Amino acid sequence: MIQKPKGTYDVFDIQGKKIQYLEKLFACLMEKYNYEYMRTPLFESSELFHRGVGDSTDIVTKETYDFIDRGNRNMTLRPEGTAGIVRSFIENKMYGRASSPVKCWYTGPMYRYERPQSGRYREFYQMGVEVFGSPDPIMDAEIISIPVQFFRLLGLKGIKVHLNSLGDQESRKNYKKALLEYFEPHIETLCEDCKNRYQKNPLRILDCKIDKDKDVLRNAPKLKDYLNEESKKHYEAVKKYLEALQIPYIEDPNLVRGLDYYTHTVFEVEANVEGFGSQNVLCGGGRYDGLVETLGGPKTPGVGFALGMERLLTALEYEKIDIIKNQEIDIYVIPLEETIKPYALEITTSLRMNGFITDIDMMNRNIKSNFKQADRLQTKYVILIGSEETKTKTLTIKNNQTKQEYKIKEEQLIQFFDQNIEEDIHETI
Ligand code: AMP
């Protein structure tokens, strides 16, 4: 039997409902924040990710799904969402819009050739946000607030925000120089990857999983000592806004994040899931003021985040938060004879078009097993349609909980259900 590729998974049953709920809730939240939906291709030219995500990152050096297409072009399945959105921002000249900042959100699958384990897949789904045009720290704070509010709406309690500043380009340059000087006499003690990072981007050494406990890393110069006045001011302002929003944060000087493009604010939002290890990071993001320029656009500040759908689902399970509280349907239609089926289907469609979750027997069940099916579907009401009902256009409706019966004229059907079926939160999203 052919099996799914390693590191991927199928969605079905209750999991499908949960994912749809999360996506709807996120879309709804983004509407309230006044962000527009964007979609970019699943594959892009490989060069975009080399230039955008960075040549020194694990994502680009070890984890991309690269292929050569039939026209001999180097292509890559997107490992993250930001580079594609920035490419689109430049290509579609969105920087020319008068209504700056451009605020957008996206959702979709990402691909990384990682070692699969719990919370780490090769195809995984992210929901993310990017904003272009505002250099103001209030923008950083809004970006951090979005996943926090989203997680709060869902009822997650063990949420922690980790925060750091990587400073502006000048601060980064000075820090890089200090790191190069510091690591030079120790270069032979570092792992092979770090020797490479020393050449390409010494900041990445601090993020090394192999060397991280060595004294040479622990004693390395700290970035916060190299922030210039401008960068310090920006960082302080972000913290003030977070305090105003009552979002507690933990300052984490070792947080550098896996992507090369960040400047100033970087952050991660963690769930408190025991035994989840580094997989408890639900969301990461930050400011990337140089990225639009690096990818060939005009100098434009940017800030964004991405959150992982799979880890969010695990965190919800861990905190025992049941987002799909009821799975019930509104109405189940039972045609009592073969000849009634066209009329029954017409009634079913009309109910659906009027906003009721409606199903109809498609298995020619007898009446007894149809009532069993109605219970399995946890329907609120059952409609029985036989030849008498078809003739008189008066339908028999049964409340499936109280078993009370009603005879309702076809033209009063919608009004009857409008009065008797309350909309719940799932339908209002
Ligand atoms: P990143 O794009 O690496 O900053 O990741 C942002 C978020 O995406 C992380 O916090 C995770 O929730 C999720 N994520 C990243 N890589 C994976 C993966 N391989 N499998 C599942 N989720 C992932």
PDB file of N, CA and C in Angstrom, residues 240-281:
ATOM      1  N   LYS A 240       7.085  49.427  26.445  1.00  0.00           N
ATOM      2  CA  LYS A 240       6.037  50.290  27.032  1.00  0.00           C
ATOM      3  C   LYS A 240       4.664  49.982  26.454  1.00  0.00           C
ATOM      4  N   TYR A 241       4.625  49.812  25.116  1.00  0.00           N
ATOM      5  CA  TYR A 241       3.337  49.476  24.487  1.00  0.00           C
ATOM      6  C   TYR A 241       2.808  48.138  24.996  1.00  0.00           C
ATOM      7  N   LEU A 242       3.698  47.172  25.166  1.00  0.00           N
ATOM      8  CA  LEU A 242       3.251  45.857  25.644  1.00  0.00           C
ATOM      9  C   LEU A 242       2.677  45.979  27.053  1.00  0.00           C
ATOM     10  N   GLU A 243       3.332  46.830  27.850  1.00  0.00           N
ATOM     11  CA  GLU A 243       2.805  47.045  29.208  1.00  0.00           C
ATOM     12  C   GLU A 243       1.410  47.671  29.148  1.00  0.00           C
ATOM     13  N   ALA A 244       1.244  48.641  28.222  1.00  0.00           N
ATOM     14  CA  ALA A 244      -0.081  49.272  28.070  1.00  0.00           C
ATOM     15  C   ALA A 244      -1.133  48.239  27.672  1.00  0.00           C
ATOM     16  N   LEU A 245      -0.715  47.263  26.891  1.00  0.00           N
ATOM     17  CA  LEU A 245      -1.654  46.220  26.433  1.00  0.00           C
ATOM     18  C   LEU A 245      -1.785  45.079  27.447  1.00  0.00           C
ATOM     19  N   GLN A 246      -1.079  45.238  28.563  1.00  0.00           N
ATOM     20  CA  GLN A 246      -1.064  44.198  29.604  1.00  0.00           C
ATOM     21  C   GLN A 246      -0.646  42.838  29.055  1.00  0.00           C
ATOM     22  N   ILE A 247       0.437  42.906  28.274  1.00  0.00           N
ATOM     23  CA  ILE A 247       1.017  41.664  27.767  1.00  0.00           C
ATOM     24  C   ILE A 247       2.353  41.457  28.481  1.00  0.00           C
ATOM     25  N   PRO A 248       2.418  40.546  29.438  1.00  0.00           N
ATOM     26  CA  PRO A 248       3.689  40.318  30.122  1.00  0.00           C
ATOM     27  C   PRO A 248       4.710  39.688  29.165  1.00  0.00           C
ATOM     28  N   TYR A 249       5.987  39.997  29.352  1.00  0.00           N
ATOM     29  CA  TYR A 249       7.018  39.436  28.470  1.00  0.00           C
ATOM     30  C   TYR A 249       8.247  39.069  29.292  1.00  0.00           C
ATOM     31  N   ILE A 250       9.031  38.173  28.723  1.00  0.00           N
ATOM     32  CA  ILE A 250      10.301  37.792  29.363  1.00  0.00           C
ATOM     33  C   ILE A 250      11.404  38.229  28.423  1.00  0.00           C
ATOM     34  N   GLU A 251      12.328  39.037  28.929  1.00  0.00           N
ATOM     35  CA  GLU A 251      13.433  39.462  28.066  1.00  0.00           C
ATOM     36  C   GLU A 251      14.439  38.322  27.962  1.00  0.00           C
ATOM     37  N   ASP A 252      14.794  37.981  26.727  1.00  0.00           N
ATOM     38  CA  ASP A 252      15.631  36.814  26.489  1.00  0.00           C
ATOM     39  C   ASP A 252      16.785  37.200  25.555  1.00  0.00           C
ATOM     40  N   PRO A 253      17.964  37.546  26.156  1.00  0.00           N
ATOM     41  CA  PRO A 253      19.064  38.052  25.330  1.00  0.00           C
ATOM     42  C   PRO A 253      19.617  37.024  24.346  1.00  0.00           C
ATOM     43  N   ASN A 254      19.305  35.742  24.532  1.00  0.00           N
ATOM     44  CA  ASN A 254      19.815  34.730  23.591  1.00  0.00           C
ATOM     45  C   ASN A 254      18.881  34.451  22.428  1.00  0.00           C
ATOM     46  N   LEU A 255      17.754  35.134  22.421  1.00  0.00           N
ATOM     47  CA  LEU A 255      16.797  34.900  21.334  1.00  0.00           C
ATOM     48  C   LEU A 255      17.292  35.602  20.071  1.00  0.00           C
ATOM     49  N   VAL A 256      17.750  34.806  19.087  1.00  0.00           N
ATOM     50  CA  VAL A 256      18.178  35.443  17.824  1.00  0.00           C
ATOM     51  C   VAL A 256      17.295  35.015  16.647  1.00  0.00           C
ATOM     52  N   ARG A 257      16.525  33.916  16.810  1.00  0.00           N
ATOM     53  CA  ARG A 257      15.615  33.407  15.779  1.00  0.00           C
ATOM     54  C   ARG A 257      16.385  32.807  14.595  1.00  0.00           C
ATOM     55  N   GLY A 258      15.725  31.862  13.934  1.00  0.00           N
ATOM     56  CA  GLY A 258      16.405  31.078  12.901  1.00  0.00           C
ATOM     57  C   GLY A 258      16.575  31.742  11.546  1.00  0.00           C
ATOM     58  N   LEU A 259      16.036  32.919  11.354  1.00  0.00           N
ATOM     59  CA  LEU A 259      16.103  33.525  10.021  1.00  0.00           C
ATOM     60  C   LEU A 259      17.023  34.741  10.053  1.00  0.00           C
ATOM     61  N   ASP A 260      17.690  34.986   8.924  1.00  0.00           N
ATOM     62  CA  ASP A 260      18.712  36.038   8.906  1.00  0.00           C
ATOM     63  C   ASP A 260      18.168  37.462   8.869  1.00  0.00           C
ATOM     64  N   TYR A 261      16.898  37.631   8.507  1.00  0.00           N
ATOM     65  CA  TYR A 261      16.483  38.980   8.122  1.00  0.00           C
ATOM     66  C   TYR A 261      16.039  39.910   9.245  1.00  0.00           C
ATOM     67  N   TYR A 262      16.024  39.450  10.475  1.00  0.00           N
ATOM     68  CA  TYR A 262      15.458  40.288  11.533  1.00  0.00           C
ATOM     69  C   TYR A 262      16.332  41.472  11.953  1.00  0.00           C
ATOM     70  N   THR A 263      15.682  42.575  12.312  1.00  0.00           N
ATOM     71  CA  THR A 263      16.332  43.741  12.925  1.00  0.00           C
ATOM     72  C   THR A 263      15.447  44.157  14.101  1.00  0.00           C
ATOM     73  N   HIS A 264      15.988  44.918  15.022  1.00  0.00           N
ATOM     74  CA  HIS A 264      15.218  45.382  16.189  1.00  0.00           C
ATOM     75  C   HIS A 264      14.515  44.212  16.888  1.00  0.00           C
ATOM     76  N   THR A 265      13.169  44.324  16.979  1.00  0.00           N
ATOM     77  CA  THR A 265      12.394  43.381  17.798  1.00  0.00           C
ATOM     78  C   THR A 265      12.374  41.960  17.241  1.00  0.00           C
ATOM     79  N   VAL A 266      12.681  40.982  18.090  1.00  0.00           N
ATOM     80  CA  VAL A 266      12.371  39.585  17.770  1.00  0.00           C
ATOM     81  C   VAL A 266      11.585  39.032  18.954  1.00  0.00           C
ATOM     82  N   PHE A 267      10.648  38.137  18.658  1.00  0.00           N
ATOM     83  CA  PHE A 267       9.852  37.573  19.755  1.00  0.00           C
ATOM     84  C   PHE A 267       9.389  36.163  19.441  1.00  0.00           C
ATOM     85  N   GLU A 268       9.089  35.440  20.472  1.00  0.00           N
ATOM     86  CA  GLU A 268       8.483  34.123  20.336  1.00  0.00           C
ATOM     87  C   GLU A 268       7.377  33.996  21.373  1.00  0.00           C
ATOM     88  N   VAL A 269       6.324  33.292  21.022  1.00  0.00           N
ATOM     89  CA  VAL A 269       5.271  33.032  22.005  1.00  0.00           C
ATOM     90  C   VAL A 269       5.278  31.530  22.288  1.00  0.00           C
ATOM     91  N   GLU A 270       5.427  31.224  23.560  1.00  0.00           N
ATOM     92  CA  GLU A 270       5.542  29.832  23.972  1.00  0.00           C
ATOM     93  C   GLU A 270       4.274  29.363  24.660  1.00  0.00           C
ATOM     94  N   ALA A 271       3.957  28.084  24.465  1.00  0.00           N
ATOM     95  CA  ALA A 271       2.878  27.475  25.255  1.00  0.00           C
ATOM     96  C   ALA A 271       3.549  26.704  26.368  1.00  0.00           C
ATOM     97  N   ASN A 272       2.813  26.511  27.436  1.00  0.00           N
ATOM     98  CA  ASN A 272       3.406  25.757  28.530  1.00  0.00           C
ATOM     99  C   ASN A 272       2.981  24.293  28.422  1.00  0.00           C
ATOM    100  N   VAL A 273       3.674  23.572  27.536  1.00  0.00           N
ATOM    101  CA  VAL A 273       3.331  22.160  27.355  1.00  0.00           C
ATOM    102  C   VAL A 273       4.505  21.328  27.848  1.00  0.00           C
ATOM    103  N   GLU A 274       4.284  20.603  28.918  1.00  0.00           N
ATOM    104  CA  GLU A 274       5.359  19.809  29.519  1.00  0.00           C
ATOM    105  C   GLU A 274       5.837  18.734  28.545  1.00  0.00           C
ATOM    106  N   GLY A 275       7.146  18.523  28.516  1.00  0.00           N
ATOM    107  CA  GLY A 275       7.691  17.453  27.688  1.00  0.00           C
ATOM    108  C   GLY A 275       7.629  17.766  26.204  1.00  0.00           C
ATOM    109  N   PHE A 276       7.363  18.994  25.895  1.00  0.00           N
ATOM    110  CA  PHE A 276       7.206  19.417  24.506  1.00  0.00           C
ATOM    111  C   PHE A 276       8.536  19.948  23.960  1.00  0.00           C
ATOM    112  N   GLY A 277       9.474  20.220  24.889  1.00  0.00           N
ATOM    113  CA  GLY A 277      10.812  20.692  24.516  1.00  0.00           C
ATOM    114  C   GLY A 277      10.754  21.978  23.727  1.00  0.00           C
ATOM    115  N   SER A 278      11.653  22.079  22.717  1.00  0.00           N
ATOM    116  CA  SER A 278      11.695  23.329  21.952  1.00  0.00           C
ATOM    117  C   SER A 278      10.453  23.444  21.063  1.00  0.00           C
ATOM    118  N   GLN A 279       9.680  22.355  20.991  1.00  0.00           N
ATOM    119  CA  GLN A 279       8.469  22.395  20.166  1.00  0.00           C
ATOM    120  C   GLN A 279       7.343  23.178  20.826  1.00  0.00           C
ATOM    121  N   ASN A 280       7.587  23.732  22.026  1.00  0.00           N
ATOM    122  CA  ASN A 280       6.504  24.504  22.636  1.00  0.00           C
ATOM    123  C   ASN A 280       6.454  25.955  22.139  1.00  0.00           C
ATOM    124  N   VAL A 281       7.322  26.291  21.181  1.00  0.00           N
ATOM    125  CA  VAL A 281       7.214  27.625  20.575  1.00  0.00           C
ATOM    126  C   VAL A 281       6.089  27.587  19.540  1.00  0.00           C
TER     127      VAL A 281
END
